[in-house]
Tab-separated table of C-alpha atoms and ligand atoms in Angstrom:
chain	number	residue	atom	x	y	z
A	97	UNK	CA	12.583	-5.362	22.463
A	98	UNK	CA	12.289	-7.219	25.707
A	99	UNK	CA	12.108	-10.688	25.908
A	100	UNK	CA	10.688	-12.567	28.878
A	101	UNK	CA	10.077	-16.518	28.743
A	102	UNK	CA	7.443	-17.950	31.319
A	103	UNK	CA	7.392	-21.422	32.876
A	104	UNK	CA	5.499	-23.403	35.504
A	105	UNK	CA	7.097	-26.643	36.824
A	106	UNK	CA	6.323	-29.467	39.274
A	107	UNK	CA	3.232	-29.972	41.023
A	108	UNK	CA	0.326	-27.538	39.875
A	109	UNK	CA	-1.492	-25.702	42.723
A	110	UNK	CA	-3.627	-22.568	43.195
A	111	UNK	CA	-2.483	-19.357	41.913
A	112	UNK	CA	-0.035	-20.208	39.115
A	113	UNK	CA	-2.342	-18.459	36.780
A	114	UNK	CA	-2.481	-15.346	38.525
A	115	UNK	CA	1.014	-15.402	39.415
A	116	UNK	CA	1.407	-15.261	35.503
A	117	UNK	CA	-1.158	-12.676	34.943
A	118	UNK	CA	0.403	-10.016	37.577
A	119	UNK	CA	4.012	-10.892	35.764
A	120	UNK	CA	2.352	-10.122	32.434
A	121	UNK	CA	0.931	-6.765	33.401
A	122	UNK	CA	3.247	-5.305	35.140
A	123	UNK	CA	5.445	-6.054	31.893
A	124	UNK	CA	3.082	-5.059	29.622
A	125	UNK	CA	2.439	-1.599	32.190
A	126	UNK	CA	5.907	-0.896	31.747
A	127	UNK	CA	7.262	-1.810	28.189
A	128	UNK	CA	4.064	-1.382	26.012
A	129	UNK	CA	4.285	-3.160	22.874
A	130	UNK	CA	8.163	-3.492	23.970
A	131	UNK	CA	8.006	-6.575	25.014
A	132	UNK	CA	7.505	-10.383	23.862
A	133	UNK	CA	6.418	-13.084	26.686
A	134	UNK	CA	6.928	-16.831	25.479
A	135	UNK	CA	5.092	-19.610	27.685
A	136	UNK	CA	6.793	-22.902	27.427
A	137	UNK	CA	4.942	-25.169	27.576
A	138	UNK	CA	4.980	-27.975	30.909
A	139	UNK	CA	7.691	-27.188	32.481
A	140	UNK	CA	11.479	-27.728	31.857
A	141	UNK	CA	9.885	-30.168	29.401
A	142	UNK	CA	9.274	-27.671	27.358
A	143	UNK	CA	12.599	-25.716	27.767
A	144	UNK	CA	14.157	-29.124	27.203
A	145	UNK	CA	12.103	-29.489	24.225
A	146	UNK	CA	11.865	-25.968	22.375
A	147	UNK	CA	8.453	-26.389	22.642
A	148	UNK	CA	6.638	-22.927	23.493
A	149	UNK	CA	4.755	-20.006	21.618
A	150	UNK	CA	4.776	-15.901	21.691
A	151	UNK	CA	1.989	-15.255	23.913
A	152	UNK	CA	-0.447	-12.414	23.008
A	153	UNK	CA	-1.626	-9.977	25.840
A	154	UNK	CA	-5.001	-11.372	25.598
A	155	UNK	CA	-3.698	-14.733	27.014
A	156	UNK	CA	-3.366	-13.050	30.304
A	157	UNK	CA	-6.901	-12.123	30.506
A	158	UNK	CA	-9.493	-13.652	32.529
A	159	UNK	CA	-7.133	-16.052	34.440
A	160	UNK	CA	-6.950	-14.314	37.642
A	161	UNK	CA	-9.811	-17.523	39.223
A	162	UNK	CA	-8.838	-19.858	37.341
A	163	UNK	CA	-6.693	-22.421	39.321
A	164	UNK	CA	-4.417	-24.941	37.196
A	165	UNK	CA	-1.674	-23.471	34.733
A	166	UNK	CA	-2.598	-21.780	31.672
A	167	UNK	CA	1.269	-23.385	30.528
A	168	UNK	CA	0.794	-26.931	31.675
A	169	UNK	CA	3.313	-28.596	33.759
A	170	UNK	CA	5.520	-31.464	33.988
A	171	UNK	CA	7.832	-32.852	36.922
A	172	UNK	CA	11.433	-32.903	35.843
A	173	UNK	CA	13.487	-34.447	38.741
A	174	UNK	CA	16.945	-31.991	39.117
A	175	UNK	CA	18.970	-35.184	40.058
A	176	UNK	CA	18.147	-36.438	36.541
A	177	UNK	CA	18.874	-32.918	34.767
A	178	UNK	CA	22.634	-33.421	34.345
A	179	UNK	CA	21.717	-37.184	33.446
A	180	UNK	CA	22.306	-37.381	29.604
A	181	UNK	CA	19.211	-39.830	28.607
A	182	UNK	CA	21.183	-43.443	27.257
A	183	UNK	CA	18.073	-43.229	24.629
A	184	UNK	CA	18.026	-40.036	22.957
A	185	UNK	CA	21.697	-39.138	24.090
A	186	UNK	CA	19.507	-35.483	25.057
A	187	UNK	CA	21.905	-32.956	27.090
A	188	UNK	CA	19.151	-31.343	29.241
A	189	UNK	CA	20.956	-28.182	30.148
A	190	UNK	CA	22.724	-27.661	26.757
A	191	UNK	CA	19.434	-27.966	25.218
A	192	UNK	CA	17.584	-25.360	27.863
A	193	UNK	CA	20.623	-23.190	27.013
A	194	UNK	CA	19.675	-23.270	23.325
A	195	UNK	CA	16.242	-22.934	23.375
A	196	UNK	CA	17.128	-19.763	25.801
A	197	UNK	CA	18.955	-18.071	23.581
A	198	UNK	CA	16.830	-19.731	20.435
A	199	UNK	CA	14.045	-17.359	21.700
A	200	UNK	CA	16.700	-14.571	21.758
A	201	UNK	CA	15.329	-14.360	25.614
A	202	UNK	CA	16.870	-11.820	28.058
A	203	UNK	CA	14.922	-13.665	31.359
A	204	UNK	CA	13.135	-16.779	32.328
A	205	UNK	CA	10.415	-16.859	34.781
A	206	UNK	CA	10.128	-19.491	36.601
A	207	UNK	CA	7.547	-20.674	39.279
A	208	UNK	CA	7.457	-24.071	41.375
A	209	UNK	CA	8.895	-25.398	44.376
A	210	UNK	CA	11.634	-26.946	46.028
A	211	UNK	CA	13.252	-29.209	43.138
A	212	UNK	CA	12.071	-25.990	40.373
A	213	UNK	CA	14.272	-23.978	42.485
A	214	UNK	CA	17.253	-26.067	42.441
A	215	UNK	CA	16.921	-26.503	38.950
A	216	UNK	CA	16.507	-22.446	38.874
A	217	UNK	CA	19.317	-22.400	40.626
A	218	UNK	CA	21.664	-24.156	38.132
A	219	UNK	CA	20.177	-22.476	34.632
A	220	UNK	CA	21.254	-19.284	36.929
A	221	UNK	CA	25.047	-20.732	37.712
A	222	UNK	CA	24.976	-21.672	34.061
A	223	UNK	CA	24.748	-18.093	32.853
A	224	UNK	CA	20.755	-17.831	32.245
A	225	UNK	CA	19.179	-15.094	33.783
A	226	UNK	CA	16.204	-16.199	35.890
A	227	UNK	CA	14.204	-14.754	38.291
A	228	UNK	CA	11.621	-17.172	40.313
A	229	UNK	CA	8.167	-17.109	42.197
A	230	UNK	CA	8.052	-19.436	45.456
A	231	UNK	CA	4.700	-21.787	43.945
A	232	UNK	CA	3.178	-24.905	46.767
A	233	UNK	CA	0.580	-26.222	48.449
A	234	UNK	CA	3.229	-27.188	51.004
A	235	UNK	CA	4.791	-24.072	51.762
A	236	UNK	CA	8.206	-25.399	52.756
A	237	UNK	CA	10.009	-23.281	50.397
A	238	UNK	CA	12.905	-21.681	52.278
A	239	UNK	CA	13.714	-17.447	52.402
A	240	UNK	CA	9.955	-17.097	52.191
A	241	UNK	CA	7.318	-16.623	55.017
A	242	UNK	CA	4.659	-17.805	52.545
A	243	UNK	CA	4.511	-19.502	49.442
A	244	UNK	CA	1.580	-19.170	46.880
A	245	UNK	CA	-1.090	-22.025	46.833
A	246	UNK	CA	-0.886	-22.969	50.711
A	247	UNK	CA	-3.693	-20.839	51.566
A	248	UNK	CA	-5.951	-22.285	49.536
A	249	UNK	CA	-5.209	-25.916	49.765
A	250	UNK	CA	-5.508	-24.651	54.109
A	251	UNK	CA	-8.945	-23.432	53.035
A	252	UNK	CA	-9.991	-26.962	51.294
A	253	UNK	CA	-8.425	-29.242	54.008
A	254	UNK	CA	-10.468	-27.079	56.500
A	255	UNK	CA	-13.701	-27.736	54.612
A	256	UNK	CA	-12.610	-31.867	54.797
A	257	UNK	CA	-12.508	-31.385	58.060
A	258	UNK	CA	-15.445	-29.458	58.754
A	259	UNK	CA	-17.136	-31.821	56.751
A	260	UNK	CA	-15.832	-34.983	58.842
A	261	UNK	CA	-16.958	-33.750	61.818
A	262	UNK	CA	-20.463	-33.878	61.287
A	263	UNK	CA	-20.336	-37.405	59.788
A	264	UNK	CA	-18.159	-38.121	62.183
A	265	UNK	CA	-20.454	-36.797	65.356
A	266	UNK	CA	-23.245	-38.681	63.756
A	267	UNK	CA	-21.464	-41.956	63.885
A	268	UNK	CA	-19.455	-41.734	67.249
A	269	UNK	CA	-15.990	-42.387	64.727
A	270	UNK	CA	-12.552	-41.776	65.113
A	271	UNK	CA	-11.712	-39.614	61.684
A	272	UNK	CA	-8.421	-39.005	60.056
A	273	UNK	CA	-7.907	-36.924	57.378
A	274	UNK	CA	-4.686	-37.193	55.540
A	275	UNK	CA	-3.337	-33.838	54.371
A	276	UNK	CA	-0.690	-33.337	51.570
A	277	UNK	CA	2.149	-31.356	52.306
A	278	UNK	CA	4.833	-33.410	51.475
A	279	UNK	CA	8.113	-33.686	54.168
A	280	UNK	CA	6.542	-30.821	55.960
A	281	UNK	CA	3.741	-30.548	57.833
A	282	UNK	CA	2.432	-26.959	57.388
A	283	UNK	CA	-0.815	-27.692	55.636
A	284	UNK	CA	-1.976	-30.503	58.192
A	285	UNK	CA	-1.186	-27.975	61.173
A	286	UNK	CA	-3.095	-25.053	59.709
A	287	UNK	CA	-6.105	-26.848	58.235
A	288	UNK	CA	-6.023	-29.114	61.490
A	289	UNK	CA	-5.953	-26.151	63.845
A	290	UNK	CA	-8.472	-24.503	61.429
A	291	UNK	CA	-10.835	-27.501	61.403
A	292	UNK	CA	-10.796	-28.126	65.215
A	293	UNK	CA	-9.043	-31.422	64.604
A	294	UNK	CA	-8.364	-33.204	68.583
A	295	UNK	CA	-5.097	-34.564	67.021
A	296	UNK	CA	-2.036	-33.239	64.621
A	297	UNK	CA	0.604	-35.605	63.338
A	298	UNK	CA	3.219	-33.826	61.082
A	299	UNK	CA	6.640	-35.241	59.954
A	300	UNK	CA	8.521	-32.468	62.100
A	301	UNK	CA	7.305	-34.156	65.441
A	302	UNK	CA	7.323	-37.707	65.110
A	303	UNK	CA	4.891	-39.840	67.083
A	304	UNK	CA	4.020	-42.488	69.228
A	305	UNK	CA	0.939	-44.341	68.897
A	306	UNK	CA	-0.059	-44.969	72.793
A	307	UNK	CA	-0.392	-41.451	72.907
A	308	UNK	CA	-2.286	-41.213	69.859
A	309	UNK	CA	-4.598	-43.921	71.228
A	310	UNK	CA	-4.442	-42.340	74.714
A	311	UNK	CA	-5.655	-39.256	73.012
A	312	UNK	CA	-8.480	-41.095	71.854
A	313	UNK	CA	-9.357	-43.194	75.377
A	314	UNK	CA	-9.510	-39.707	77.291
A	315	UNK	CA	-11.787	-38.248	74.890
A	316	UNK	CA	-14.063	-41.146	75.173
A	317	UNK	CA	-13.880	-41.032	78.817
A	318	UNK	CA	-14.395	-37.298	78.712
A	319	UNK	CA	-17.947	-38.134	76.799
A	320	UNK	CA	-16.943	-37.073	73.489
A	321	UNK	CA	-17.841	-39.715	71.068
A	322	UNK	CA	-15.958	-38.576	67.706
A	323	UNK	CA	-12.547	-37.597	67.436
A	324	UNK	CA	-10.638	-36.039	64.678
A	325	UNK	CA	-7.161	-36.542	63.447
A	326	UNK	CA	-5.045	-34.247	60.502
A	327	UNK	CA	-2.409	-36.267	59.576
A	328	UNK	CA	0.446	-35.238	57.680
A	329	UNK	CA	1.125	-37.887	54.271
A	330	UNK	CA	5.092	-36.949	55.615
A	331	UNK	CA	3.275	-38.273	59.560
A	332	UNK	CA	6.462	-40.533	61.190
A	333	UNK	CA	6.577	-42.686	63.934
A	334	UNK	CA	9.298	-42.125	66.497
A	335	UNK	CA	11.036	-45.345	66.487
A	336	UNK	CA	11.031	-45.141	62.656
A	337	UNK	CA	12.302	-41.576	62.306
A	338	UNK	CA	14.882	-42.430	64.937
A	339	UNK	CA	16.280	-45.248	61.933
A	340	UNK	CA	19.351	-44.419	60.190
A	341	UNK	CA	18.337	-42.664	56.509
A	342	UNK	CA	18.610	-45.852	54.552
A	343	UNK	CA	16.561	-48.045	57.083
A	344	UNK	CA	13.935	-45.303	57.790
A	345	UNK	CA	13.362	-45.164	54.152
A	346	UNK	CA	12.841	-48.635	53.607
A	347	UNK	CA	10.149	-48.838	56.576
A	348	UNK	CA	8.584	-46.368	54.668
A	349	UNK	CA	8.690	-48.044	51.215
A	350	UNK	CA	7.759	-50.924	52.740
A	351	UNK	CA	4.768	-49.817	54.605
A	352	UNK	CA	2.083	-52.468	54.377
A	353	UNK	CA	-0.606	-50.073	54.254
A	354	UNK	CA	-1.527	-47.346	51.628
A	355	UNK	CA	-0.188	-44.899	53.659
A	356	UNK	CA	0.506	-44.027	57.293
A	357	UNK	CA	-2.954	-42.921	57.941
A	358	UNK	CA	-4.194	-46.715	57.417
A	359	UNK	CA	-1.798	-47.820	59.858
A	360	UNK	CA	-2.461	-45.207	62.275
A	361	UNK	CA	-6.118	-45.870	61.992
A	362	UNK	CA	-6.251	-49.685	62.483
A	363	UNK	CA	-3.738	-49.362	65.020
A	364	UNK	CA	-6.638	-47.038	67.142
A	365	UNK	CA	-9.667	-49.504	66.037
A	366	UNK	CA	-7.449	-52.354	67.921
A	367	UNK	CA	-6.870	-50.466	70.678
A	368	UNK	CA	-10.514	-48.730	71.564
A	369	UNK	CA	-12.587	-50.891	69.388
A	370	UNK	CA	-13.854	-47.368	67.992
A	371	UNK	CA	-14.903	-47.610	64.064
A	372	UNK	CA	-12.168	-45.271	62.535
A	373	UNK	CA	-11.897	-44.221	58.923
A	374	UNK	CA	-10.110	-42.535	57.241
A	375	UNK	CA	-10.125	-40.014	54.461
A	376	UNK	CA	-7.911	-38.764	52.101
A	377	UNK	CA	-8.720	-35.543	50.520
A	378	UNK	CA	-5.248	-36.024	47.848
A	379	UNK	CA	-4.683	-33.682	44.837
A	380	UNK	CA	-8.397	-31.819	45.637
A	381	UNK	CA	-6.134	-29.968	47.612
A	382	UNK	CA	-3.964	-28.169	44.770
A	383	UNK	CA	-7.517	-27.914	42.585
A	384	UNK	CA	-9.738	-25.266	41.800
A	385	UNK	CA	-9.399	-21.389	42.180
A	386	UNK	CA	-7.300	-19.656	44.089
A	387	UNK	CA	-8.471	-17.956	46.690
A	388	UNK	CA	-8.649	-14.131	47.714
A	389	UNK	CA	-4.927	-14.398	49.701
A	390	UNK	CA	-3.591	-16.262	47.325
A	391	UNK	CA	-4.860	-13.940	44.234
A	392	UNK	CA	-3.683	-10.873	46.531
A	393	UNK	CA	0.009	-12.480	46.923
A	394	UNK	CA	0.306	-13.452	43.579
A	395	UNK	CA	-0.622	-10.448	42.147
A	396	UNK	CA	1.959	-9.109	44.038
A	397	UNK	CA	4.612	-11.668	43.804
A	398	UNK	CA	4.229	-11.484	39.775
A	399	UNK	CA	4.615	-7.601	40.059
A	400	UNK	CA	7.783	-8.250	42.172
A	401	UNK	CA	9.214	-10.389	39.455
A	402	UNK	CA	8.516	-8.003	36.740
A	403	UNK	CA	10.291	-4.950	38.836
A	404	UNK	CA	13.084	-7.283	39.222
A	405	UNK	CA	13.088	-8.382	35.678
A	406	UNK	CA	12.930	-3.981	34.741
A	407	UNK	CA	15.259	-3.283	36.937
A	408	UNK	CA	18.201	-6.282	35.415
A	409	UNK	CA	17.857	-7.695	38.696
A	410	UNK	CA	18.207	-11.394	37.578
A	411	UNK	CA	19.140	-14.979	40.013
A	412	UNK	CA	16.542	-14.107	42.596
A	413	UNK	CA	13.047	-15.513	43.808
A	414	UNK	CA	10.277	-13.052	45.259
A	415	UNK	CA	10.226	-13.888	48.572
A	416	UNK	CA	7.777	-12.226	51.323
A	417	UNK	CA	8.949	-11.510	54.717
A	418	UNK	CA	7.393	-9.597	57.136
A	419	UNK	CA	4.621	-8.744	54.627
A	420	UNK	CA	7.105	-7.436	52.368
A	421	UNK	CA	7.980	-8.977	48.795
A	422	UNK	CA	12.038	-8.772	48.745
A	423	UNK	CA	14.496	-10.636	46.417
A	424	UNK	CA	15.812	-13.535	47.494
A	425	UNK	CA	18.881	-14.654	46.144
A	426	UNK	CA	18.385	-18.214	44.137
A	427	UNK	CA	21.603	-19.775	45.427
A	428	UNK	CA	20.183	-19.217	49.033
A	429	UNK	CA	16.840	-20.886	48.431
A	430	UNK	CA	18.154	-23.728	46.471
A	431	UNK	CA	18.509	-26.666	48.147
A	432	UNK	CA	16.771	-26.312	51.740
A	433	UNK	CA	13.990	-27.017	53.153
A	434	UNK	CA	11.448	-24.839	55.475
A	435	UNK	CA	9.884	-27.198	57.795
A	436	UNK	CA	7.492	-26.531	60.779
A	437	UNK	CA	10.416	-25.202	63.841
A	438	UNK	CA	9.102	-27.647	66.567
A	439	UNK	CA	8.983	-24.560	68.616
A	440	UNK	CA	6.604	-22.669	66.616
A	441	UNK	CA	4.507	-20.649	68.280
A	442	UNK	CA	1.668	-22.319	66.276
A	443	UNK	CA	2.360	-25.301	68.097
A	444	UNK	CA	2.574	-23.952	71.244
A	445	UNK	CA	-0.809	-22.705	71.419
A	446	UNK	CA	-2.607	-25.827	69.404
A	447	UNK	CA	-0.850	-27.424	72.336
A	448	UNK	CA	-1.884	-25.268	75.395
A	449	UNK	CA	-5.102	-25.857	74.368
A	450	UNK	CA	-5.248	-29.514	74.591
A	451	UNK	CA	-4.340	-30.862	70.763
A	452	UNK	CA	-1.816	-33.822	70.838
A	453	UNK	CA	0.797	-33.937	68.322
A	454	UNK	CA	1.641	-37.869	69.491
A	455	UNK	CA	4.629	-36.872	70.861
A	456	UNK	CA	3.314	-36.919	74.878
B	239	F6P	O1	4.382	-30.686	46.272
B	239	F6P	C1	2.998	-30.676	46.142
B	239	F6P	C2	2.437	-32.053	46.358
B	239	F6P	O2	1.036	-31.978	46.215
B	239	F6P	C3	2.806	-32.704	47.684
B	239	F6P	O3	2.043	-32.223	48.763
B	239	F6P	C4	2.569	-34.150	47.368
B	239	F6P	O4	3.355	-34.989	48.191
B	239	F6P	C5	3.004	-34.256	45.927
B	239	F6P	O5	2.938	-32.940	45.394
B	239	F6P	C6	2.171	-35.169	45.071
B	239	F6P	O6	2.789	-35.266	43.842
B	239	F6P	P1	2.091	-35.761	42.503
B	239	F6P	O7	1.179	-34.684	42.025
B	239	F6P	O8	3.220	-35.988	41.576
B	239	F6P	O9	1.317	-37.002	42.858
């Protein structure tokens, strides 16, 4: 008998559900009634915990739309993992370990981002085979081209921003729609290159606001009375990101707005005396169904993880390059961060044809 224990951690998004369902079937395809799958239940929590039940094949039905996690989720920070809690005197990873081998498992599946992976990582180092899927709206996981979720959290921003610019050509405002996406800022560049936006601030090229407002002030003078702006929640001024780590991260803390968007905005309304509001579109973006790319990768991914899991092919995360799903080892992935390269191509062409990312 094979047995295969299933987890989702961190932040939810679009796609977890059919990630799970491909796993299950190709499992189910290839060992029959030869095989037990255990969901734990949110997260590491659960793994921490021992809480999680044998699921039946019938759990895996019917989930391929459905966005959330059939498994809950939980955030577990991996800086507190090796942390034994003063309270409860709880040794995390001992207590994963047992609960491992409690369900007599021979793999853990595991799908979430950037901190997941780390996490991944170290059950791996500590003996547990694991094998991963590469799960975010913000698509900065590194040794993969794509992650699942970012399409469809590109597909909602775009609507926000479709949206906004009819509200926003009505009124003759300044918009700015603040996209998730974390430290990164792939899900503000493709939703605002998507949606048309005149403006794209993203953590990866910090900014300077008399370019911003200039942005604005040539628009107006062009005869355009609206413009748009897809900010980035990560979005940094230049003098700011220029700050040593510990003073950059106080400015941040310390911002007296809600977030940078605020400030951004009433720094333009002082400038041009143009109404600007902004929206913020927040965790709509990681809700709903997943869409027909992200069911198609998923699908895939989960049938990756299940050949590697058949073939003993354990420490690795599905990654897809080129269009191909290949294993990607967990120790590589672990730890890094894929951020927009400032010389994408992307950004090239959003800039040759006249979007500002703040930066001239
Ligand atoms: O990592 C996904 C993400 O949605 C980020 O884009 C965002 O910064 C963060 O999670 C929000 O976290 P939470 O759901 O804990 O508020």
């Amino acid at each position: 008998m094979k047995r295969v224990g299933i987890l989702t951690s961190g932040g939810d998004c679009q796609g977890l559900n059919s990630a799970i369902r491909g796993l299950a079937k190709g499992l189910y395809e290839h060992y029959g009634n030869n095989v037990e799958i255990y969901g734990i239940i949110d997260g590491y929590r659960g793994l921490i915990e021992g809480e999680y039940r044998l699921m039946k094949p019938e759990d895996f039905s019917g989930i391929l739309t459905i966005g959330g996690t059939i498994l809950g989720t939980s955030r577990q920070p991996f800086k507190l993992m090796r942390v034994i809690d003063d309270e409860t005197s709880v040794d995390k990873v001992a207590e994963m370990k047992k609960h491992y081998n409690a369900m007599k498992l021979d793999c853990l599946v595991v799908l979430g981002g950037n901190g997941t992976h780390k996490s991944a990582n170290m059950l791996s180092e500590e003996g547990l085979n694991v094998v991963s899927m590469p799960k975010t709206i913000d698509n900065d996981i590194w040794g993969t081209d794509v992650t699942f979720g970012f399409q469809s959290a590109v597909d909602i921003a775009t609507n926000v921003i479709d949206c906004i610019h009819t509200t926003a050509t009505s009124h003759g405002r300044v918009f700015i729609v603040e996209c998730m996406g974390h430290k990164a800022g792939w899900l503000t560049l493709y939703a605002g290159v998507a949606g048309g936006a005149d403006v794209i601030l993203i953590p990866e090229i910090p900014y300077k606001i008399k370019n911003v407002i200039n942005c604005v002030k040539k628009r107006t003078k062009e005869g355009k009375t609206f413009s748009i702006l897809a900010v980035a929640e990560g979005a940094i001024e230049e003098e700011v990101a220029k700050l040593p780590k510990k003073k950059r991260k106080e400015a941040i803390a310390n911002l007296m707005y809600p977030s940078i968007s605020y400030k951004i905005a009433h720094e333009i309304e002082e400038a041009t005396g143009q109404e600007t509001r902004v929206t913020v579109p927040g965790h709509f973006q990681r809700g709903g169904s997943p869409d027909a790319y992200d069911r198609f990768i998923t699908t895939r991914f989960g049938a990756a993880a299940a050949r590697l899991i058949i073939d003993g092919k354990y420490g690795y995360m599905t990654g897809m390059v080129n269009g191909e799903i290949v294993p990607v080892p967990l120790k590589e992935v672990a730890g890094k961060l894929k951020e927009v390269p400032v010389d994408s191509p992307v950004i090239k062409s959003a800039k040759s044809i006249g979007i500002s990312f703040g930066d001239e």
